[in-house]
Amino acid sequence: MEAPLEAPHSPAAETAVAGSARLSIESPEQMQDLGRRIAKLLRPGDLVMLTGELGAGKTTLTRGLGEGLGVRGAVTSPTFVIARVHPSLTGGPALVHVDAYRLGGGLDEMEDLDLDVSLPESVVVVEWGEGKVEDLSEDRLHVVIHRVVGDTEDERREVVLRGYGERWTGLDLA
């Protein structure tokens, strides 16, 4: 049932899982709350990859991350602009929200976004980043959202959080 979580060709993808958790989410409000809870763990330089099919809740989770980080601006899907920067209102890191759905290649195509420049001082969240951005950092949080297939009215989601690298070792992701 679960798709592969990392691109096999990427050296950074082979980084060992430092911690993981599996959560059941019953509503968009709970997904947004999960984002607020994850935001408490985040710091400048963190890379968060979001994986899930259309309508799974990736942007809803990111909206909660933005609220938890105290950033400016409404967090909406950056599908047509590819990336949005939300500066902090609280002196914390900015949120760089990227939608890599329409980007085909790996880091070669992503380089134009200068994510490697933004990463040290920001929290970078990449929707559809699997197989494209793993090489940005060995330390990353990968969030995989599974939704009920077929019934679009069912709001239940299974969320798998996997921290990779030393940064995530010992952190309670549940």
PDB file of C-alpha atoms in Angstrom:
ATOM      1  CA  MET A   1       0.000   0.000   0.000  1.00  0.00           C
ATOM      2  CA  GLU A   2       2.769   2.452   0.852  1.00  0.00           C
ATOM      3  CA  ALA A   3       4.790   3.801  -2.061  1.00  0.00           C
ATOM      4  CA  PRO A   4       8.576   4.031  -1.821  1.00  0.00           C
ATOM      5  CA  LEU A   5       9.486   7.066   0.229  1.00  0.00           C
ATOM      6  CA  GLU A   6      12.843   7.956  -1.263  1.00  0.00           C
ATOM      7  CA  ALA A   7      14.451   8.115  -4.670  1.00  0.00           C
ATOM      8  CA  PRO A   8      16.813   5.142  -4.964  1.00  0.00           C
ATOM      9  CA  HIS A   9      19.332   7.032  -7.145  1.00  0.00           C
ATOM     10  CA  SER A  10      19.966   9.755  -4.592  1.00  0.00           C
ATOM     11  CA  PRO A  11      22.884   9.347  -2.137  1.00  0.00           C
ATOM     12  CA  ALA A  12      21.075  11.505   0.424  1.00  0.00           C
ATOM     13  CA  ALA A  13      17.995   9.300   0.042  1.00  0.00           C
ATOM     14  CA  GLU A  14      19.984   6.449   1.551  1.00  0.00           C
ATOM     15  CA  THR A  15      20.410   8.304   4.842  1.00  0.00           C
ATOM     16  CA  ALA A  16      19.088   6.172   7.674  1.00  0.00           C
ATOM     17  CA  VAL A  17      15.759   6.986   9.288  1.00  0.00           C
ATOM     18  CA  ALA A  18      16.474   8.725  12.597  1.00  0.00           C
ATOM     19  CA  GLY A  19      12.910   8.656  13.882  1.00  0.00           C
ATOM     20  CA  SER A  20       9.405   7.992  12.674  1.00  0.00           C
ATOM     21  CA  ALA A  21       5.757   8.135  13.672  1.00  0.00           C
ATOM     22  CA  ARG A  22       2.431   7.105  12.139  1.00  0.00           C
ATOM     23  CA  LEU A  23      -0.629   9.224  12.937  1.00  0.00           C
ATOM     24  CA  SER A  24      -4.330   9.070  12.096  1.00  0.00           C
ATOM     25  CA  ILE A  25      -5.897  12.382  11.128  1.00  0.00           C
ATOM     26  CA  GLU A  26      -9.683  12.733  10.976  1.00  0.00           C
ATOM     27  CA  SER A  27     -10.221  16.249   9.567  1.00  0.00           C
ATOM     28  CA  PRO A  28      -8.570  19.231   7.856  1.00  0.00           C
ATOM     29  CA  GLU A  29      -8.554  20.984  11.253  1.00  0.00           C
ATOM     30  CA  GLN A  30      -6.525  18.120  12.727  1.00  0.00           C
ATOM     31  CA  MET A  31      -4.145  18.250   9.731  1.00  0.00           C
ATOM     32  CA  GLN A  32      -3.608  21.967  10.315  1.00  0.00           C
ATOM     33  CA  ASP A  33      -3.074  21.304  14.024  1.00  0.00           C
ATOM     34  CA  LEU A  34      -0.477  18.668  13.137  1.00  0.00           C
ATOM     35  CA  GLY A  35       1.326  21.364  11.132  1.00  0.00           C
ATOM     36  CA  ARG A  36       1.312  23.668  14.169  1.00  0.00           C
ATOM     37  CA  ARG A  37       2.737  20.854  16.331  1.00  0.00           C
ATOM     38  CA  ILE A  38       5.476  20.032  13.799  1.00  0.00           C
ATOM     39  CA  ALA A  39       6.356  23.749  13.585  1.00  0.00           C
ATOM     40  CA  LYS A  40       7.427  23.615  17.241  1.00  0.00           C
ATOM     41  CA  LEU A  41      10.179  21.168  16.217  1.00  0.00           C
ATOM     42  CA  LEU A  42      11.420  23.205  13.261  1.00  0.00           C
ATOM     43  CA  ARG A  43      14.362  25.582  13.128  1.00  0.00           C
ATOM     44  CA  PRO A  44      16.256  27.497  10.446  1.00  0.00           C
ATOM     45  CA  GLY A  45      17.850  25.153   7.934  1.00  0.00           C
ATOM     46  CA  ASP A  46      15.172  22.467   8.143  1.00  0.00           C
ATOM     47  CA  LEU A  47      13.928  20.802   4.970  1.00  0.00           C
ATOM     48  CA  VAL A  48      10.440  19.281   5.027  1.00  0.00           C
ATOM     49  CA  MET A  49       9.295  17.139   2.101  1.00  0.00           C
ATOM     50  CA  LEU A  50       5.571  16.505   1.688  1.00  0.00           C
ATOM     51  CA  THR A  51       4.307  13.527  -0.297  1.00  0.00           C
ATOM     52  CA  GLY A  52       0.700  12.639  -1.021  1.00  0.00           C
ATOM     53  CA  GLU A  53      -1.710  12.575  -3.897  1.00  0.00           C
ATOM     54  CA  LEU A  54      -3.814  15.537  -4.956  1.00  0.00           C
ATOM     55  CA  GLY A  55      -6.174  16.541  -2.157  1.00  0.00           C
ATOM     56  CA  ALA A  56      -4.261  14.633   0.515  1.00  0.00           C
ATOM     57  CA  GLY A  57      -3.731  17.708   2.710  1.00  0.00           C
ATOM     58  CA  LYS A  58      -0.183  18.867   1.949  1.00  0.00           C
ATOM     59  CA  THR A  59      -1.118  22.543   1.716  1.00  0.00           C
ATOM     60  CA  THR A  60      -3.398  22.279   4.763  1.00  0.00           C
ATOM     61  CA  LEU A  61      -0.463  20.866   6.750  1.00  0.00           C
ATOM     62  CA  THR A  62       1.762  23.675   5.442  1.00  0.00           C
ATOM     63  CA  ARG A  63      -0.841  26.249   6.501  1.00  0.00           C
ATOM     64  CA  GLY A  64      -0.513  24.880  10.043  1.00  0.00           C
ATOM     65  CA  LEU A  65       3.287  25.036   9.779  1.00  0.00           C
ATOM     66  CA  GLY A  66       2.994  28.700   8.795  1.00  0.00           C
ATOM     67  CA  GLU A  67       0.714  29.435  11.737  1.00  0.00           C
ATOM     68  CA  GLY A  68       3.051  27.625  14.112  1.00  0.00           C
ATOM     69  CA  LEU A  69       6.084  29.481  12.772  1.00  0.00           C
ATOM     70  CA  GLY A  70       4.260  32.819  12.950  1.00  0.00           C
ATOM     71  CA  VAL A  71       4.810  33.831   9.341  1.00  0.00           C
ATOM     72  CA  ARG A  72       3.183  36.593   7.312  1.00  0.00           C
ATOM     73  CA  GLY A  73       0.702  35.967   4.542  1.00  0.00           C
ATOM     74  CA  ALA A  74      -1.899  33.363   3.766  1.00  0.00           C
ATOM     75  CA  VAL A  75      -0.297  30.000   3.051  1.00  0.00           C
ATOM     76  CA  THR A  76      -1.865  28.760  -0.174  1.00  0.00           C
ATOM     77  CA  SER A  77      -0.740  26.309  -2.813  1.00  0.00           C
ATOM     78  CA  PRO A  78       2.185  27.754  -4.793  1.00  0.00           C
ATOM     79  CA  THR A  79       1.376  25.573  -7.826  1.00  0.00           C
ATOM     80  CA  PHE A  80       1.444  28.393 -10.364  1.00  0.00           C
ATOM     81  CA  VAL A  81       4.264  30.462  -8.849  1.00  0.00           C
ATOM     82  CA  ILE A  82       6.253  27.357  -7.809  1.00  0.00           C
ATOM     83  CA  ALA A  83       7.595  28.992  -4.612  1.00  0.00           C
ATOM     84  CA  ARG A  84       6.410  31.530  -2.042  1.00  0.00           C
ATOM     85  CA  VAL A  85       8.397  33.066   0.785  1.00  0.00           C
ATOM     86  CA  HIS A  86       6.516  33.892   3.983  1.00  0.00           C
ATOM     87  CA  PRO A  87       8.664  36.113   6.252  1.00  0.00           C
ATOM     88  CA  SER A  88       8.456  35.627   9.999  1.00  0.00           C
ATOM     89  CA  LEU A  89       6.396  38.039  12.077  1.00  0.00           C
ATOM     90  CA  THR A  90       8.043  36.794  15.280  1.00  0.00           C
ATOM     91  CA  GLY A  91      11.767  36.911  14.516  1.00  0.00           C
ATOM     92  CA  GLY A  92      11.878  33.220  13.622  1.00  0.00           C
ATOM     93  CA  PRO A  93      12.748  31.612  10.306  1.00  0.00           C
ATOM     94  CA  ALA A  94      10.892  32.439   7.108  1.00  0.00           C
ATOM     95  CA  LEU A  95       8.803  29.700   5.519  1.00  0.00           C
ATOM     96  CA  VAL A  96       9.732  28.922   1.915  1.00  0.00           C
ATOM     97  CA  HIS A  97       6.821  26.950   0.435  1.00  0.00           C
ATOM     98  CA  VAL A  98       7.616  25.160  -2.830  1.00  0.00           C
ATOM     99  CA  ASP A  99       5.369  23.127  -5.115  1.00  0.00           C
ATOM    100  CA  ALA A 100       7.556  20.890  -7.277  1.00  0.00           C
ATOM    101  CA  TYR A 101       4.612  19.153  -8.975  1.00  0.00           C
ATOM    102  CA  ARG A 102       5.281  20.648 -12.395  1.00  0.00           C
ATOM    103  CA  LEU A 103       9.058  20.378 -12.140  1.00  0.00           C
ATOM    104  CA  GLY A 104      10.313  17.268 -13.861  1.00  0.00           C
ATOM    105  CA  GLY A 105      13.977  16.914 -13.003  1.00  0.00           C
ATOM    106  CA  GLY A 106      15.809  16.606  -9.746  1.00  0.00           C
ATOM    107  CA  LEU A 107      18.078  19.267  -8.321  1.00  0.00           C
ATOM    108  CA  ASP A 108      19.125  20.455 -11.778  1.00  0.00           C
ATOM    109  CA  GLU A 109      15.708  21.995 -12.360  1.00  0.00           C
ATOM    110  CA  MET A 110      15.318  23.004  -8.696  1.00  0.00           C
ATOM    111  CA  GLU A 111      18.583  24.988  -8.736  1.00  0.00           C
ATOM    112  CA  ASP A 112      16.834  27.904 -10.420  1.00  0.00           C
ATOM    113  CA  LEU A 113      14.811  28.343  -7.219  1.00  0.00           C
ATOM    114  CA  ASP A 114      18.007  28.855  -5.152  1.00  0.00           C
ATOM    115  CA  LEU A 115      16.670  26.617  -2.391  1.00  0.00           C
ATOM    116  CA  ASP A 116      20.205  25.871  -1.264  1.00  0.00           C
ATOM    117  CA  VAL A 117      20.617  29.613  -0.590  1.00  0.00           C
ATOM    118  CA  SER A 118      17.303  29.867   1.301  1.00  0.00           C
ATOM    119  CA  LEU A 119      17.777  26.700   3.338  1.00  0.00           C
ATOM    120  CA  PRO A 120      20.266  27.849   6.012  1.00  0.00           C
ATOM    121  CA  GLU A 121      18.090  30.689   7.346  1.00  0.00           C
ATOM    122  CA  SER A 122      14.599  29.390   6.477  1.00  0.00           C
ATOM    123  CA  VAL A 123      12.345  26.398   6.868  1.00  0.00           C
ATOM    124  CA  VAL A 124      11.891  25.026   3.353  1.00  0.00           C
ATOM    125  CA  VAL A 125       8.752  22.952   2.717  1.00  0.00           C
ATOM    126  CA  VAL A 126       8.556  21.184  -0.637  1.00  0.00           C
ATOM    127  CA  GLU A 127       5.336  19.592  -1.842  1.00  0.00           C
ATOM    128  CA  TRP A 128       5.934  16.858  -4.420  1.00  0.00           C
ATOM    129  CA  GLY A 129       9.665  16.954  -3.631  1.00  0.00           C
ATOM    130  CA  GLU A 130      10.289  13.225  -3.442  1.00  0.00           C
ATOM    131  CA  GLY A 131      13.024  12.249  -5.883  1.00  0.00           C
ATOM    132  CA  LYS A 132      13.859  15.921  -6.473  1.00  0.00           C
ATOM    133  CA  VAL A 133      15.212  17.599  -3.338  1.00  0.00           C
ATOM    134  CA  GLU A 134      16.699  14.903  -1.106  1.00  0.00           C
ATOM    135  CA  ASP A 135      20.219  16.012  -2.020  1.00  0.00           C
ATOM    136  CA  LEU A 136      19.601  19.466  -0.522  1.00  0.00           C
ATOM    137  CA  SER A 137      20.153  18.024   2.939  1.00  0.00           C
ATOM    138  CA  GLU A 138      20.885  14.690   4.597  1.00  0.00           C
ATOM    139  CA  ASP A 139      18.839  16.048   7.519  1.00  0.00           C
ATOM    140  CA  ARG A 140      15.206  16.315   6.505  1.00  0.00           C
ATOM    141  CA  LEU A 141      11.698  15.495   7.598  1.00  0.00           C
ATOM    142  CA  HIS A 142       9.619  13.523   5.127  1.00  0.00           C
ATOM    143  CA  VAL A 143       5.852  13.631   5.657  1.00  0.00           C
ATOM    144  CA  VAL A 144       3.813  11.128   3.664  1.00  0.00           C
ATOM    145  CA  ILE A 145       0.034  11.596   3.658  1.00  0.00           C
ATOM    146  CA  HIS A 146      -2.234   8.720   2.606  1.00  0.00           C
ATOM    147  CA  ARG A 147      -5.898   9.418   2.007  1.00  0.00           C
ATOM    148  CA  VAL A 148      -8.785   7.042   1.456  1.00  0.00           C
ATOM    149  CA  VAL A 149      -8.839   6.207  -2.232  1.00  0.00           C
ATOM    150  CA  GLY A 150     -12.105   6.587  -4.122  1.00  0.00           C
ATOM    151  CA  ASP A 151     -14.336   8.283  -1.547  1.00  0.00           C
ATOM    152  CA  THR A 152     -13.540  11.985  -1.837  1.00  0.00           C
ATOM    153  CA  GLU A 153     -15.889  12.803   1.073  1.00  0.00           C
ATOM    154  CA  ASP A 154     -13.807  10.806   3.565  1.00  0.00           C
ATOM    155  CA  GLU A 155     -11.452  13.197   5.378  1.00  0.00           C
ATOM    156  CA  ARG A 156      -9.435  10.516   7.195  1.00  0.00           C
ATOM    157  CA  ARG A 157      -5.709  10.471   6.522  1.00  0.00           C
ATOM    158  CA  GLU A 158      -2.805   8.325   7.657  1.00  0.00           C
ATOM    159  CA  VAL A 159       0.319  10.425   8.070  1.00  0.00           C
ATOM    160  CA  VAL A 160       3.806   8.962   8.295  1.00  0.00           C
ATOM    161  CA  LEU A 161       6.563  11.233   9.614  1.00  0.00           C
ATOM    162  CA  ARG A 162      10.140  10.143   8.984  1.00  0.00           C
ATOM    163  CA  GLY A 163      13.115  12.149  10.143  1.00  0.00           C
ATOM    164  CA  TYR A 164      16.400  11.539   8.326  1.00  0.00           C
ATOM    165  CA  GLY A 165      19.866  12.423   9.562  1.00  0.00           C
ATOM    166  CA  GLU A 166      21.415  13.469  12.822  1.00  0.00           C
ATOM    167  CA  ARG A 167      19.140  16.514  13.168  1.00  0.00           C
ATOM    168  CA  TRP A 168      16.109  14.265  13.755  1.00  0.00           C
ATOM    169  CA  THR A 169      17.767  11.652  15.970  1.00  0.00           C
ATOM    170  CA  GLY A 170      16.013  11.366  19.314  1.00  0.00           C
ATOM    171  CA  LEU A 171      13.171  13.784  18.503  1.00  0.00           C
ATOM    172  CA  ASP A 172       9.666  12.578  19.326  1.00  0.00           C
ATOM    173  CA  LEU A 173       7.755  12.920  16.070  1.00  0.00           C
ATOM    174  CA  ALA A 174       4.485  11.655  17.522  1.00  0.00           C
TER     175      ALA A 174
END
